[in-house]
Coordinates of C-alpha atoms in Angstrom, one line a residue:
Chain A
M1 CA 45.7 203.5 68.8
N2 CA 48.8 201.2 68.8
S3 CA 49.0 198.1 66.6
F4 CA 47.9 195.8 69.5
G5 CA 44.9 198.0 70.3
R6 CA 44.0 198.2 66.6
A7 CA 44.2 194.4 66.2
Q8 CA 42.0 194.0 69.3
H9 CA 39.6 196.6 68.0
N10 CA 39.3 194.9 64.5
E11 CA 38.8 191.5 66.2
S12 CA 36.1 192.9 68.4
V13 CA 34.3 194.5 65.4
S14 CA 34.2 191.3 63.3
N15 CA 33.5 188.9 66.2
A16 CA 30.3 189.2 68.2
I17 CA 31.7 187.0 70.9
I18 CA 35.3 186.6 72.0
T19 CA 36.7 184.7 74.9
H20 CA 40.3 184.8 76.1
D21 CA 41.7 181.9 78.1
L22 CA 38.2 181.3 79.6
G23 CA 38.1 178.7 82.4
K24 CA 35.8 177.4 85.0
T25 CA 36.7 175.1 87.9
Y26 CA 34.3 173.7 90.5
G27 CA 36.3 172.7 93.6
D28 CA 39.4 171.0 92.0
R29 CA 37.4 169.8 89.0
P30 CA 38.0 171.8 85.8
I31 CA 34.9 172.1 83.6
V32 CA 36.1 174.5 81.0
R33 CA 39.8 175.2 80.2
N34 CA 41.6 177.8 78.3
L35 CA 38.8 178.6 75.9
D36 CA 39.5 181.1 73.1
L37 CA 36.2 181.4 71.2
R38 CA 35.7 183.6 68.2
V39 CA 32.1 183.8 67.1
P40 CA 31.8 186.0 63.9
E41 CA 29.0 188.4 63.6
G42 CA 25.9 187.4 61.6
C43 CA 26.7 183.7 61.4
V44 CA 25.3 180.5 62.9
Y45 CA 28.0 179.2 65.2
G46 CA 27.6 175.5 66.0
F47 CA 29.0 174.8 69.4
L48 CA 29.4 171.0 69.5
G49 CA 30.6 168.5 72.1
P50 CA 29.5 165.4 74.0
N51 CA 27.3 165.7 77.0
G52 CA 29.2 167.0 79.9
S53 CA 31.9 168.6 77.8
G54 CA 31.3 172.1 79.2
K55 CA 29.0 173.6 76.6
S56 CA 26.3 174.8 79.0
T57 CA 28.8 176.1 81.5
T58 CA 30.5 178.1 78.7
M59 CA 27.3 179.6 77.5
K60 CA 26.4 180.5 81.1
M61 CA 29.8 182.3 81.4
L62 CA 29.1 184.1 78.1
L63 CA 25.9 185.5 79.7
S64 CA 27.6 186.0 83.1
L65 CA 25.2 183.7 84.7
V66 CA 28.3 181.9 86.0
R67 CA 31.5 183.7 86.8
P68 CA 34.6 182.4 85.2
T69 CA 37.4 181.1 87.3
S70 CA 39.8 182.6 84.8
G71 CA 39.8 184.5 81.5
E72 CA 37.5 187.1 80.0
V73 CA 34.4 187.3 77.8
H74 CA 33.9 190.1 75.4
I75 CA 30.5 190.6 73.7
M76 CA 30.2 193.1 70.9
G77 CA 33.5 194.6 72.0
R78 CA 32.4 195.1 75.7
R79 CA 33.8 193.1 78.5
M80 CA 31.1 190.9 80.1
Q81 CA 31.2 190.9 83.8
R82 CA 28.8 191.3 86.7
S83 CA 29.0 195.1 86.7
T84 CA 28.2 195.3 82.9
R85 CA 26.1 192.3 82.3
R86 CA 22.6 193.8 82.6
S87 CA 23.3 196.5 80.0
I88 CA 25.0 194.0 77.6
L89 CA 22.2 191.4 78.1
G90 CA 19.8 193.9 76.5
G91 CA 21.4 192.9 73.1
I92 CA 21.4 189.2 73.8
G93 CA 18.5 186.7 73.6
S94 CA 19.2 183.4 75.3
L95 CA 17.7 180.0 75.9
I96 CA 19.8 178.0 78.4
E97 CA 19.2 174.3 79.3
A98 CA 15.4 174.3 79.3
P99 CA 12.8 176.5 77.5
P100 CA 11.6 179.3 79.8
A101 CA 8.0 180.1 80.2
Y102 CA 5.3 180.1 82.9
G103 CA 3.3 176.9 82.5
H104 CA 0.1 178.3 84.2
L105 CA 0.0 181.1 81.7
T106 CA -0.9 181.0 78.0
G107 CA 1.6 181.6 75.3
H108 CA 0.0 185.0 74.7
E109 CA 0.3 185.9 78.4
N110 CA 3.9 184.8 78.5
M111 CA 4.6 187.1 75.6
R112 CA 2.7 190.0 77.2
L113 CA 4.7 189.4 80.4
V114 CA 8.0 189.9 78.5
Q115 CA 6.5 192.9 76.7
R116 CA 5.7 194.5 80.0
L117 CA 9.0 193.5 81.6
L118 CA 11.2 194.9 78.8
G119 CA 8.9 197.7 77.7
L120 CA 8.5 196.3 74.2
D121 CA 5.9 197.4 71.7
Q122 CA 3.3 195.2 70.2
G123 CA 5.0 195.0 66.8
Q124 CA 8.2 193.5 68.4
V125 CA 6.1 190.8 70.1
Q126 CA 4.1 190.0 67.0
R127 CA 7.3 189.7 64.8
A128 CA 8.9 187.3 67.3
V129 CA 5.8 185.1 67.4
R130 CA 5.5 185.1 63.6
T131 CA 9.2 184.3 63.2
V132 CA 8.7 181.0 65.2
R133 CA 5.3 180.5 63.7
L134 CA 3.5 180.1 67.0
Q135 CA 0.6 182.5 66.3
E136 CA -1.9 179.7 66.1
H137 CA -1.1 178.3 69.6
L138 CA -0.9 181.5 71.7
D139 CA -4.2 180.9 73.5
K140 CA -3.2 177.5 75.0
R141 CA -1.6 177.2 78.4
V142 CA 2.1 176.6 78.0
R143 CA 1.9 173.4 80.3
D144 CA -0.2 171.9 77.4
Y145 CA 2.4 172.7 74.8
S146 CA 4.5 170.0 73.1
L147 CA 8.2 170.3 73.7
G148 CA 8.7 171.7 70.2
M149 CA 6.2 174.4 70.9
K150 CA 7.8 175.2 74.2
Q151 CA 11.2 175.6 72.5
R152 CA 9.7 177.9 69.9
L153 CA 8.0 180.0 72.5
G154 CA 11.3 180.2 74.4
I155 CA 13.0 181.4 71.2
A156 CA 10.1 183.9 70.6
L157 CA 10.6 185.2 74.2
A158 CA 14.3 185.6 73.5
L159 CA 13.7 187.2 70.1
A160 CA 11.1 189.7 71.2
R161 CA 13.7 192.2 72.4
E162 CA 15.3 192.0 68.9
P163 CA 18.7 191.0 70.0
R164 CA 21.9 191.1 68.0
I165 CA 23.1 187.9 69.5
L166 CA 21.1 184.7 70.2
I167 CA 22.5 182.0 72.4
L168 CA 20.6 178.8 72.3
D169 CA 21.6 175.8 74.4
E170 CA 20.5 172.5 72.8
P171 CA 17.3 173.9 71.2
T172 CA 16.8 170.7 69.3
N173 CA 16.8 168.5 72.4
G174 CA 13.7 166.2 72.4
L175 CA 12.5 167.4 69.0
D176 CA 11.3 165.0 66.3
P177 CA 13.0 165.1 62.9
A178 CA 10.4 167.6 61.5
G179 CA 10.9 169.8 64.6
I180 CA 14.7 169.7 64.1
E181 CA 14.4 170.6 60.4
E182 CA 12.1 173.5 61.4
M183 CA 14.7 174.7 63.9
R184 CA 17.4 174.5 61.3
R185 CA 15.3 176.7 58.9
L186 CA 14.7 179.1 61.8
L187 CA 18.4 179.4 62.7
R188 CA 19.3 180.1 59.0
Y189 CA 16.6 182.7 58.7
L190 CA 17.7 184.5 61.9
A191 CA 21.3 184.6 60.6
E192 CA 20.0 186.0 57.3
Q193 CA 18.4 188.8 59.4
G194 CA 21.9 189.7 60.7
I195 CA 21.5 188.0 64.1
T196 CA 24.6 186.2 65.4
V197 CA 23.3 182.7 66.5
M198 CA 25.4 180.5 68.7
V199 CA 23.7 177.2 69.1
S200 CA 25.0 174.2 71.0
S201 CA 24.3 170.5 70.4
H202 CA 25.8 167.1 71.3
L203 CA 24.6 165.8 67.9
L204 CA 26.6 166.9 65.0
G205 CA 24.0 166.0 62.4
E206 CA 21.5 168.5 63.9
I207 CA 23.5 171.6 63.2
D208 CA 26.5 170.9 60.9
R209 CA 24.7 171.9 57.8
T210 CA 23.2 175.0 59.4
A211 CA 26.3 176.3 61.0
Q212 CA 28.9 178.3 59.0
V213 CA 31.4 178.0 61.8
L214 CA 31.9 175.1 64.2
G215 CA 33.5 175.0 67.6
I216 CA 34.1 171.6 69.1
L217 CA 34.5 171.1 72.8
G218 CA 35.8 167.9 74.5
N219 CA 36.5 167.6 78.2
G220 CA 36.2 171.4 78.6
R221 CA 38.8 172.1 75.9
L222 CA 38.3 173.6 72.5
L223 CA 39.4 170.8 70.1
F224 CA 38.5 172.7 66.9
Q225 CA 37.2 176.0 65.7
G226 CA 36.6 176.9 62.1
S227 CA 34.5 176.0 59.0
R228 CA 33.3 172.6 58.0
E229 CA 35.9 172.4 55.3
Q230 CA 38.7 173.2 57.7
L231 CA 37.4 170.5 60.0
F232 CA 37.7 167.9 57.3
S233 CA 41.1 169.1 56.3
R234 CA 42.3 168.7 59.9
S235 CA 41.7 165.0 59.9
T236 CA 43.8 162.4 58.1
P237 CA 41.6 159.5 56.9
D238 CA 42.8 155.9 57.1
V239 CA 44.7 154.4 54.2
L240 CA 43.3 151.1 52.8
I241 CA 45.6 148.8 50.9
D242 CA 44.1 146.1 48.8
T243 CA 46.4 143.1 48.4
A244 CA 46.4 139.3 47.7
E245 CA 48.5 138.8 50.8
P246 CA 46.9 140.8 53.6
E247 CA 48.5 138.8 56.4
R248 CA 52.1 139.4 55.2
A249 CA 51.3 143.0 54.5
T250 CA 50.0 143.5 58.0
T251 CA 53.1 142.0 59.5
L252 CA 55.4 144.1 57.2
A253 CA 53.5 147.3 58.0
A254 CA 53.3 146.6 61.8
R255 CA 55.3 149.8 62.6
W256 CA 52.6 151.9 61.0
S257 CA 49.9 150.2 63.2
A258 CA 48.4 148.4 60.3
V259 CA 45.3 146.2 60.9
R260 CA 44.0 143.5 58.6
E261 CA 40.5 144.0 57.3
G262 CA 39.5 141.0 55.0
H263 CA 41.5 141.3 51.8
S264 CA 42.7 144.8 52.8
V265 CA 45.0 146.4 55.3
R266 CA 43.9 149.5 57.2
V267 CA 46.7 152.0 58.2
P268 CA 45.6 154.9 60.3
G269 CA 47.1 158.4 60.6
V270 CA 49.6 158.3 57.6
D271 CA 50.1 161.4 55.5
Q272 CA 51.0 161.4 51.8
A273 CA 54.7 161.1 52.3
A274 CA 54.3 158.3 54.8
T275 CA 51.9 156.5 52.5
A276 CA 54.5 156.6 49.7
R277 CA 57.1 155.1 52.1
L278 CA 54.7 152.4 53.3
V279 CA 53.8 151.3 49.8
S280 CA 57.4 151.2 48.8
H281 CA 58.2 149.1 51.9
L282 CA 55.5 146.6 51.0
V283 CA 56.5 146.4 47.4
Q284 CA 60.2 145.8 48.3
G285 CA 59.0 143.1 50.7
G286 CA 57.3 141.3 47.8
V287 CA 53.7 142.1 48.7
P288 CA 51.5 142.4 45.6
V289 CA 49.7 145.8 46.1
H290 CA 46.5 146.0 44.0
G291 CA 45.2 149.3 45.2
V292 CA 45.8 152.1 47.7
R293 CA 42.9 154.4 48.7
R294 CA 41.8 156.7 51.4
Q295 CA 38.8 155.8 53.6
E296 CA 35.8 158.0 52.8
Q297 CA 35.2 160.0 56.0
S298 CA 32.0 161.5 57.2
L299 CA 31.8 164.6 59.4
E300 CA 30.6 162.3 62.2
D301 CA 33.9 160.3 61.9
V302 CA 35.9 163.5 62.2
F303 CA 33.9 164.6 65.2
M304 CA 34.2 161.2 66.8
D305 CA 38.0 161.4 66.2
L306 CA 38.2 164.8 67.8
T307 CA 36.0 164.0 70.8
G308 CA 37.5 160.6 71.4
G309 CA 34.5 158.7 70.2
R310 CA 32.0 160.2 72.7
G311 CA 28.7 161.8 72.2
L312 CA 27.4 160.6 68.9
Chain B
M1 CA 7.1 199.6 86.9
G2 CA 7.2 197.1 84.0
A3 CA 8.7 194.5 86.3
V4 CA 5.9 195.0 88.8
R5 CA 3.2 194.8 86.1
A6 CA 4.8 191.6 84.9
E7 CA 4.7 190.2 88.4
F8 CA 1.0 190.9 88.7
L9 CA 0.4 189.0 85.5
K10 CA 2.1 186.0 86.9
L11 CA -0.5 185.9 89.6
K12 CA -3.1 184.9 87.1
R13 CA -4.5 181.4 87.9
S14 CA -2.1 181.3 90.9
L15 CA -2.9 179.5 94.1
S16 CA -1.9 182.6 96.0
L17 CA -5.4 184.0 95.5
V18 CA -6.8 181.0 97.3
V19 CA -4.4 181.6 100.2
V20 CA -5.4 185.3 100.3
I21 CA -9.0 184.4 100.8
A22 CA -8.8 181.2 102.8
L23 CA -6.3 182.3 105.5
P24 CA -8.1 185.3 106.9
V25 CA -11.5 183.6 106.5
M26 CA -10.2 180.7 108.6
A27 CA -8.9 183.2 111.2
V28 CA -12.3 184.9 111.4
V29 CA -14.2 181.6 111.6
T30 CA -11.9 180.3 114.4
G31 CA -12.3 183.5 116.4
V32 CA -16.0 183.5 115.9
A33 CA -16.4 179.8 116.8
N34 CA -14.3 180.2 120.0
T35 CA -16.6 183.1 121.1
L36 CA -19.8 181.2 120.2
F37 CA -18.7 178.0 121.9
S38 CA -17.9 179.9 125.0
G39 CA -21.6 180.9 125.0
Q40 CA -20.7 184.6 125.5
Q41 CA -21.2 187.7 123.5
P42 CA -18.1 189.8 122.8
A43 CA -17.9 191.7 126.1
D44 CA -16.5 194.9 124.6
G45 CA -18.2 194.6 121.2
W46 CA -16.0 195.2 118.1
H47 CA -12.8 195.5 120.3
T48 CA -13.3 192.0 121.7
L49 CA -14.0 190.4 118.3
W50 CA -11.0 192.1 116.8
L51 CA -8.8 190.9 119.7
R52 CA -10.0 187.3 119.4
V53 CA -9.5 187.2 115.6
V54 CA -6.5 189.3 114.9
V55 CA -4.1 188.7 117.8
F56 CA -3.8 185.0 117.3
Y57 CA -3.8 185.5 113.6
G58 CA -0.9 187.8 113.9
L59 CA 1.2 185.4 116.0
F60 CA 1.4 182.4 113.6
P61 CA -1.0 182.2 110.7
L62 CA -0.2 185.5 109.2
T63 CA 3.6 184.8 109.1
V64 CA 3.1 181.3 107.7
G65 CA 0.6 182.7 105.2
L66 CA 3.1 185.3 104.0
A67 CA 5.8 182.6 103.8
V68 CA 3.5 180.4 101.7
L69 CA 2.8 183.4 99.4
A70 CA 6.5 184.1 99.0
S71 CA 7.2 180.5 98.1
L72 CA 4.3 180.5 95.6
V73 CA 5.5 183.7 93.9
W74 CA 9.1 182.4 93.6
R75 CA 8.2 178.8 92.8
V76 CA 7.6 179.6 89.1
E77 CA 11.0 181.1 88.7
H78 CA 12.7 177.9 89.9
Q79 CA 10.9 175.8 87.2
G80 CA 12.3 174.9 83.8
G81 CA 14.6 177.5 82.3
N82 CA 12.9 180.4 84.1
W83 CA 15.7 181.2 86.4
N84 CA 18.2 181.4 83.6
A85 CA 15.8 183.6 81.7
L86 CA 15.3 185.8 84.7
M87 CA 19.0 186.3 85.2
G88 CA 19.7 186.5 81.4
R89 CA 17.6 189.7 80.9
Q90 CA 18.6 193.3 81.3
V91 CA 16.3 193.8 84.3
S92 CA 18.5 194.6 87.2
S93 CA 18.6 192.5 90.4
L94 CA 17.2 195.3 92.4
R95 CA 14.2 195.6 90.1
V96 CA 13.7 191.8 90.3
V97 CA 13.8 191.9 94.2
L98 CA 11.6 195.0 94.4
A99 CA 9.0 193.7 92.0
K100 CA 8.6 190.5 94.0
T101 CA 8.4 192.5 97.3
V102 CA 5.8 194.9 95.8
V103 CA 3.5 192.1 94.5
L104 CA 3.8 190.3 97.9
T105 CA 2.9 193.5 99.7
A106 CA -0.2 193.8 97.5
L107 CA -1.1 190.2 98.5
A108 CA -0.5 191.2 102.2
L109 CA -2.9 194.1 101.7
A110 CA -5.4 191.8 100.1
L111 CA -5.1 189.5 103.1
Q112 CA -5.8 192.4 105.4
V113 CA -8.8 193.6 103.3
V114 CA -10.3 190.1 103.5
L115 CA -9.7 190.0 107.2
V116 CA -11.3 193.3 107.9
G117 CA -14.2 192.4 105.7
G118 CA -14.5 189.0 107.5
V119 CA -14.5 190.6 110.9
T120 CA -17.1 193.1 109.9
V121 CA -19.4 190.5 108.4
A122 CA -18.9 188.2 111.5
G123 CA -19.6 191.1 113.9
K124 CA -22.9 191.9 112.1
V125 CA -24.1 188.4 111.3
A126 CA -22.8 186.3 114.2
F127 CA -23.0 188.8 117.0
D128 CA -25.3 191.6 115.7
L129 CA -22.8 194.2 116.9
P130 CA -24.0 197.9 116.6
G131 CA -22.6 200.1 113.9
F132 CA -19.4 199.1 112.0
L133 CA -15.8 198.3 112.8
P134 CA -14.4 201.5 114.4
P135 CA -12.1 203.4 112.0
R136 CA -9.1 203.0 114.4
Y137 CA -9.0 199.4 113.3
L138 CA -8.6 200.6 109.7
L139 CA -5.5 202.5 110.8
V140 CA -4.3 199.5 112.7
S141 CA -4.8 197.4 109.5
L142 CA -2.7 199.8 107.5
V143 CA 0.1 199.5 110.1
I144 CA -0.2 195.7 110.0
V145 CA 0.2 195.8 106.2
V146 CA 3.3 198.0 106.5
A147 CA 4.6 195.7 109.2
C148 CA 4.1 192.8 106.7
V149 CA 6.5 194.3 104.2
P150 CA 9.8 193.3 106.0
V151 CA 8.4 189.8 106.5
V152 CA 7.5 189.4 102.8
A153 CA 10.8 190.9 101.8
L154 CA 12.6 188.4 104.1
Q155 CA 10.5 185.4 103.0
S156 CA 10.9 186.5 99.4
A157 CA 14.7 186.5 99.8
L158 CA 14.6 183.1 101.4
S159 CA 12.3 181.7 98.6
M160 CA 14.7 183.3 96.1
V161 CA 17.7 181.5 97.5
M162 CA 15.9 178.1 98.3
R163 CA 14.4 176.1 95.4
S164 CA 12.4 174.2 97.9
F165 CA 8.8 175.3 98.5
A166 CA 8.6 174.1 102.1
A167 CA 12.0 175.2 103.4
P168 CA 11.4 178.9 103.6
V169 CA 8.0 178.2 105.2
A170 CA 9.8 176.0 107.7
V171 CA 12.1 179.0 108.5
A172 CA 9.1 181.2 109.1
L173 CA 7.7 179.0 111.8
P174 CA 10.6 179.2 114.3
G175 CA 10.8 182.9 113.2
A176 CA 7.2 183.4 114.3
V177 CA 7.9 181.5 117.6
A178 CA 10.9 183.7 118.3
G179 CA 8.8 186.7 117.6
V180 CA 6.1 185.6 120.1
F181 CA 8.7 185.0 122.8
L182 CA 10.2 188.4 122.2
L183 CA 6.8 190.0 122.5
M184 CA 5.9 188.0 125.6
A185 CA 9.2 189.3 127.2
G186 CA 7.8 192.9 126.8
P187 CA 8.7 195.8 124.6
S188 CA 12.3 195.6 123.3
A189 CA 14.3 196.9 120.4
L190 CA 15.0 193.2 119.5
S191 CA 11.3 192.5 118.9
M192 CA 11.2 195.4 116.5
A193 CA 14.4 194.4 114.8
L194 CA 13.0 190.9 113.9
P195 CA 10.5 191.1 111.1
Y196 CA 8.4 188.3 112.6
G197 CA 8.3 190.1 116.0
L198 CA 7.4 193.4 114.3
V199 CA 4.4 192.0 112.5
G200 CA 3.2 190.3 115.7
R201 CA 3.5 193.6 117.5
A202 CA 1.5 195.4 114.8
T203 CA -1.4 193.0 115.0
Q204 CA -1.5 193.7 118.8
L205 CA -1.7 197.4 118.3
G206 CA -4.7 198.8 120.2
T207 CA -5.6 195.5 121.8
G208 CA -3.8 195.6 125.1
A209 CA -2.4 192.1 124.5
F210 CA 1.2 191.2 125.4
A211 CA 3.3 194.3 125.2
D212 CA 0.6 196.6 124.0
G213 CA -0.8 199.4 126.1
G214 CA -4.2 199.3 124.5
G215 CA -4.1 202.6 122.7
V216 CA -3.2 203.5 119.1
G217 CA -0.9 206.4 119.7
A218 CA 1.1 208.3 117.1
A219 CA 4.4 207.4 118.7
S220 CA 3.8 203.6 118.5
V221 CA 2.5 203.9 114.9
I222 CA 5.4 206.0 113.8
L223 CA 7.8 203.6 115.5
L224 CA 6.3 200.5 113.9
I225 CA 6.3 202.1 110.4
T226 CA 9.8 203.4 110.7
A227 CA 11.1 200.0 111.9
A228 CA 9.2 198.3 109.1
L229 CA 10.7 200.6 106.4
G230 CA 14.2 200.3 107.8
L231 CA 14.1 196.6 108.0
T232 CA 12.7 196.3 104.5
A233 CA 15.5 198.5 103.1
V234 CA 18.1 196.3 104.8
V235 CA 16.5 193.0 103.6
V236 CA 16.0 194.3 100.0
A237 CA 19.6 195.5 99.9
G238 CA 20.8 192.2 101.2
A239 CA 18.7 190.1 98.8
T240 CA 19.8 192.3 95.8
A241 CA 23.4 191.8 96.7
V242 CA 22.9 188.0 97.0
L243 CA 21.1 187.8 93.7
E244 CA 23.7 189.9 92.0
R245 CA 26.6 187.8 93.3
V246 CA 25.4 184.2 93.1
D247 CA 25.9 182.0 90.0
V248 CA 23.1 180.1 88.5
R249 CA 23.0 176.4 89.3

């Protein structure tokens, strides 16, 4: 094996899902562009982005439900395409857009249906039901389920085949806070069992503490991919300068795009060296500088920054 | 086999069972009422009763009924996230298409069983006909069921592609009309090549109506069955290719 082949092999082994230059265009409208995803095995991968940023389309391409216009998808080292998808899909559980289930059947009948369809044994079905804690509600018709119960049943249906990868598109949509917390616990538990979980959301707060790796999509492009810590380090928080003469300070620091905020001056996008030059400039201009600090930044701020303020 | 068993489970609490009973019962009631209102006994006993019930039933109601059943069977797949789940499993497109065709064939068989039962009961109760329905009508019934298979395969393919419940049924209506015109024009390869024409032809078998000679010969039975199987293979192959190629919406 040459070095390129070995590198590709190693990458395939450690990453459950890899995409190369993945793109999808409808007509002349690009939905997803040049996506290079790396979803490590056995982690919860939070796939974030505002509504309409291309998350669902990407997930559909990962499952070959939609054919890419460009690029490739590799799942567990195998190229995903129409000719291979059915065999690869045996190792993937998915829930895309809305929870699947037949409303006129009970939860139990829906599980039995999947059992028959995929030739599963009773133990697999029972484990899936226990995992999502739905055993008390299996005799009810699914049309009478709450949305949270439908989501859990959808996950049970996906889990019953004991997949190595679980792809969940907005599973917390419409859930109340208790349901969201339950879903977080479930995702963490599944990852602990060695399942690679890729979960999308347009709400950062729903999955940022659950996901070990985050991928952030905006306008069909991957804006960021990495850990939470890496995400923080990518963003430069605003500098706040406390002064008795904020008006003069704002004028002197105009070339740094300074903005007055009460008795302070806010200066965005300046690194450490630029901050030193700015302070020196103000002091030389006779502005009394009482304090210089960085704005405390939440993950939401970073996310808003990356996505251009959409989706939160 | 698992896919077929799963399809049968989906029929539980389904309206399709209502269609399976109501449609042939209505056909029998209409045929019997026409005969009673005309004030005559069926001149040729069971043959006349069969002719009055089954020939009209085979021209329009059967085709529309099969179309409604296909729409019902596929409707659940177009709801919620079921289509994504259907296409996101390891079950091949061929198995998906075949399983739907098999379950619809079973429903077509059930339609015919109810129809035969209805004709038998009507013959005894309404007209006090001697004996029971002659066995040749059971053979004809079997041929009708086989001739239904390409229709259910085609309607299944249409209902698979169209999310609308009514649109595939709306396609079946002009299809049935075209079938009738072809049959009225006399025996032709074209009437056998159109699933709607084929099923109409099968329901006329042994009646002497339209293109039928009145007998149930081996040649016509073999021709009908061969045409039905050939058409089914073509339609199933086409539907599988479409399902395999199209993207989800």
